[in-house]
Amino acid sequence: MTMRPLIFLALAVLLACVALEGGAEAAGECGKSSADRMALRMAPCISAADDPESAPTGSCCSAVHTIGKSPSCLCAVMLSGTAKMAGIKPEVAITIPKRCNIADRPVGYKCGDYTLP
């Protein structure tokens, strides 16, 4: 068993505690939610973001489709500190929208050093 799910859970608890402290946030790529908070919605994608041969689950594809309505948010989530701490490989995660067969994905969108296929 890998430690990645446990790390992701620990990050979720940490972010929940920060949220309870009531810090005000400015709107960013993901609106009122930070990219780190939105990254928690990508938990069902852990396997798909680690292994390019792994088929994304339905819940993963649903999360990616919802977050991907804003390409800048999807990009920020994939490159977020939470994703990085969970061991997400951005070069693999960037392929999830295509692997989910999301027809309206932003093909060609630049996401840091990566381009959405």
GROMACS .gro file of C-alpha atoms in nm:
model
  117
    1MET     CA    1   0.000   0.000   0.000
    2THR     CA    2   0.138   0.340  -0.094
    3MET     CA    3   0.149   0.636   0.138
    4ARG     CA    4   0.002   0.871  -0.125
    5PRO     CA    5  -0.365   0.832  -0.016
    6LEU     CA    6  -0.263   0.893   0.345
    7ILE     CA    7  -0.070   1.205   0.246
    8PHE     CA    8  -0.369   1.328   0.048
    9LEU     CA    9  -0.597   1.268   0.349
   10ALA     CA   10  -0.357   1.452   0.579
   11LEU     CA   11  -0.352   1.747   0.338
   12ALA     CA   12  -0.732   1.747   0.331
   13VAL     CA   13  -0.747   1.763   0.710
   14LEU     CA   14  -0.487   2.042   0.715
   15LEU     CA   15  -0.677   2.246   0.458
   16ALA     CA   16  -1.004   2.192   0.645
   17CYS     CA   17  -0.842   2.326   0.962
   18VAL     CA   18  -0.715   2.633   0.775
   19ALA     CA   19  -1.064   2.690   0.633
   20LEU     CA   20  -1.216   2.673   0.980
   21GLU     CA   21  -0.983   2.950   1.094
   22GLY     CA   22  -1.175   3.173   0.855
   23GLY     CA   23  -0.898   3.330   0.650
   24ALA     CA   24  -1.034   3.553   0.373
   25GLU     CA   25  -0.922   3.464   0.023
   26ALA     CA   26  -0.910   3.668  -0.291
   27ALA     CA   27  -1.062   3.523  -0.605
   28GLY     CA   28  -0.808   3.326  -0.807
   29GLU     CA   29  -0.801   3.083  -1.097
   30CYS     CA   30  -1.070   2.874  -0.929
   31GLY     CA   31  -1.294   3.157  -0.815
   32LYS     CA   32  -1.347   3.175  -0.439
   33SER     CA   33  -1.176   2.840  -0.378
   34SER     CA   34  -0.800   2.807  -0.386
   35ALA     CA   35  -0.639   2.568  -0.632
   36ASP     CA   36  -0.520   2.365  -0.332
   37ARG     CA   37  -0.877   2.322  -0.206
   38MET     CA   38  -0.999   2.233  -0.555
   39ALA     CA   39  -0.718   1.975  -0.578
   40LEU     CA   40  -0.889   1.780  -0.303
   41ARG     CA   41  -1.177   1.716  -0.544
   42MET     CA   42  -0.927   1.534  -0.764
   43ALA     CA   43  -0.869   1.260  -0.505
   44PRO     CA   44  -1.041   0.999  -0.726
   45CYS     CA   45  -0.773   1.072  -0.987
   46ILE     CA   46  -0.472   0.969  -0.778
   47SER     CA   47  -0.405   0.649  -0.975
   48ALA     CA   48  -0.473   0.809  -1.313
   49ALA     CA   49  -0.241   1.100  -1.229
   50ASP     CA   50   0.040   0.862  -1.138
   51ASP     CA   51   0.015   0.602  -1.414
   52PRO     CA   52  -0.052   0.704  -1.776
   53GLU     CA   53  -0.178   0.349  -1.846
   54SER     CA   54  -0.436   0.362  -1.565
   55ALA     CA   55  -0.793   0.424  -1.682
   56PRO     CA   56  -0.948   0.720  -1.494
   57THR     CA   57  -1.255   0.631  -1.287
   58GLY     CA   58  -1.595   0.782  -1.358
   59SER     CA   59  -1.569   0.997  -1.045
   60CYS     CA   60  -1.227   1.119  -1.158
   61CYS     CA   61  -1.360   1.212  -1.503
   62SER     CA   62  -1.657   1.388  -1.347
   63ALA     CA   63  -1.428   1.597  -1.124
   64VAL     CA   64  -1.196   1.680  -1.415
   65HIS     CA   65  -1.491   1.778  -1.634
   66THR     CA   66  -1.630   2.009  -1.366
   67ILE     CA   67  -1.297   2.171  -1.279
   68GLY     CA   68  -1.196   2.179  -1.646
   69LYS     CA   69  -1.479   2.420  -1.730
   70SER     CA   70  -1.216   2.674  -1.630
   71PRO     CA   71  -0.890   2.574  -1.800
   72SER     CA   72  -0.689   2.810  -1.579
   73CYS     CA   73  -0.837   2.644  -1.268
   74LEU     CA   74  -0.764   2.294  -1.399
   75CYS     CA   75  -0.408   2.399  -1.471
   76ALA     CA   76  -0.366   2.561  -1.128
   77VAL     CA   77  -0.504   2.246  -0.960
   78MET     CA   78  -0.268   2.015  -1.148
   79LEU     CA   79   0.030   2.234  -1.056
   80SER     CA   80  -0.087   2.312  -0.700
   81GLY     CA   81   0.115   2.252  -0.388
   82THR     CA   82  -0.143   1.994  -0.278
   83ALA     CA   83  -0.102   1.797  -0.600
   84LYS     CA   84   0.275   1.822  -0.573
   85MET     CA   85   0.275   1.705  -0.209
   86ALA     CA   86   0.050   1.411  -0.305
   87GLY     CA   87   0.309   1.305  -0.561
   88ILE     CA   88   0.099   1.391  -0.866
   89LYS     CA   89   0.300   1.386  -1.186
   90PRO     CA   90   0.185   1.693  -1.386
   91GLU     CA   91   0.305   1.539  -1.713
   92VAL     CA   92   0.066   1.248  -1.650
   93ALA     CA   93  -0.217   1.445  -1.487
   94ILE     CA   94  -0.234   1.677  -1.788
   95THR     CA   95  -0.344   1.377  -1.999
   96ILE     CA   96  -0.647   1.290  -1.784
   97PRO     CA   97  -0.900   1.509  -1.972
   98LYS     CA   98  -0.806   1.331  -2.296
   99ARG     CA   99  -0.812   0.989  -2.131
  100CYS     CA  100  -1.160   1.073  -1.997
  101ASN     CA  101  -1.269   1.150  -2.356
  102ILE     CA  102  -1.384   1.498  -2.255
  103ALA     CA  103  -1.488   1.643  -2.590
  104ASP     CA  104  -1.487   2.008  -2.480
  105ARG     CA  105  -1.144   1.997  -2.316
  106PRO     CA  106  -0.917   2.294  -2.396
  107VAL     CA  107  -0.680   2.118  -2.638
  108GLY     CA  108  -0.357   2.312  -2.673
  109TYR     CA  109  -0.402   2.510  -2.350
  110LYS     CA  110  -0.061   2.592  -2.200
  111CYS     CA  111  -0.027   2.483  -1.841
  112GLY     CA  112   0.315   2.586  -1.718
  113ASP     CA  113   0.564   2.370  -1.906
  114TYR     CA  114   0.284   2.141  -2.027
  115THR     CA  115   0.023   2.157  -2.302
  116LEU     CA  116  -0.319   1.990  -2.272
  117PRO     CA  117  -0.347   1.718  -2.537
   0.00000   0.00000   0.00000
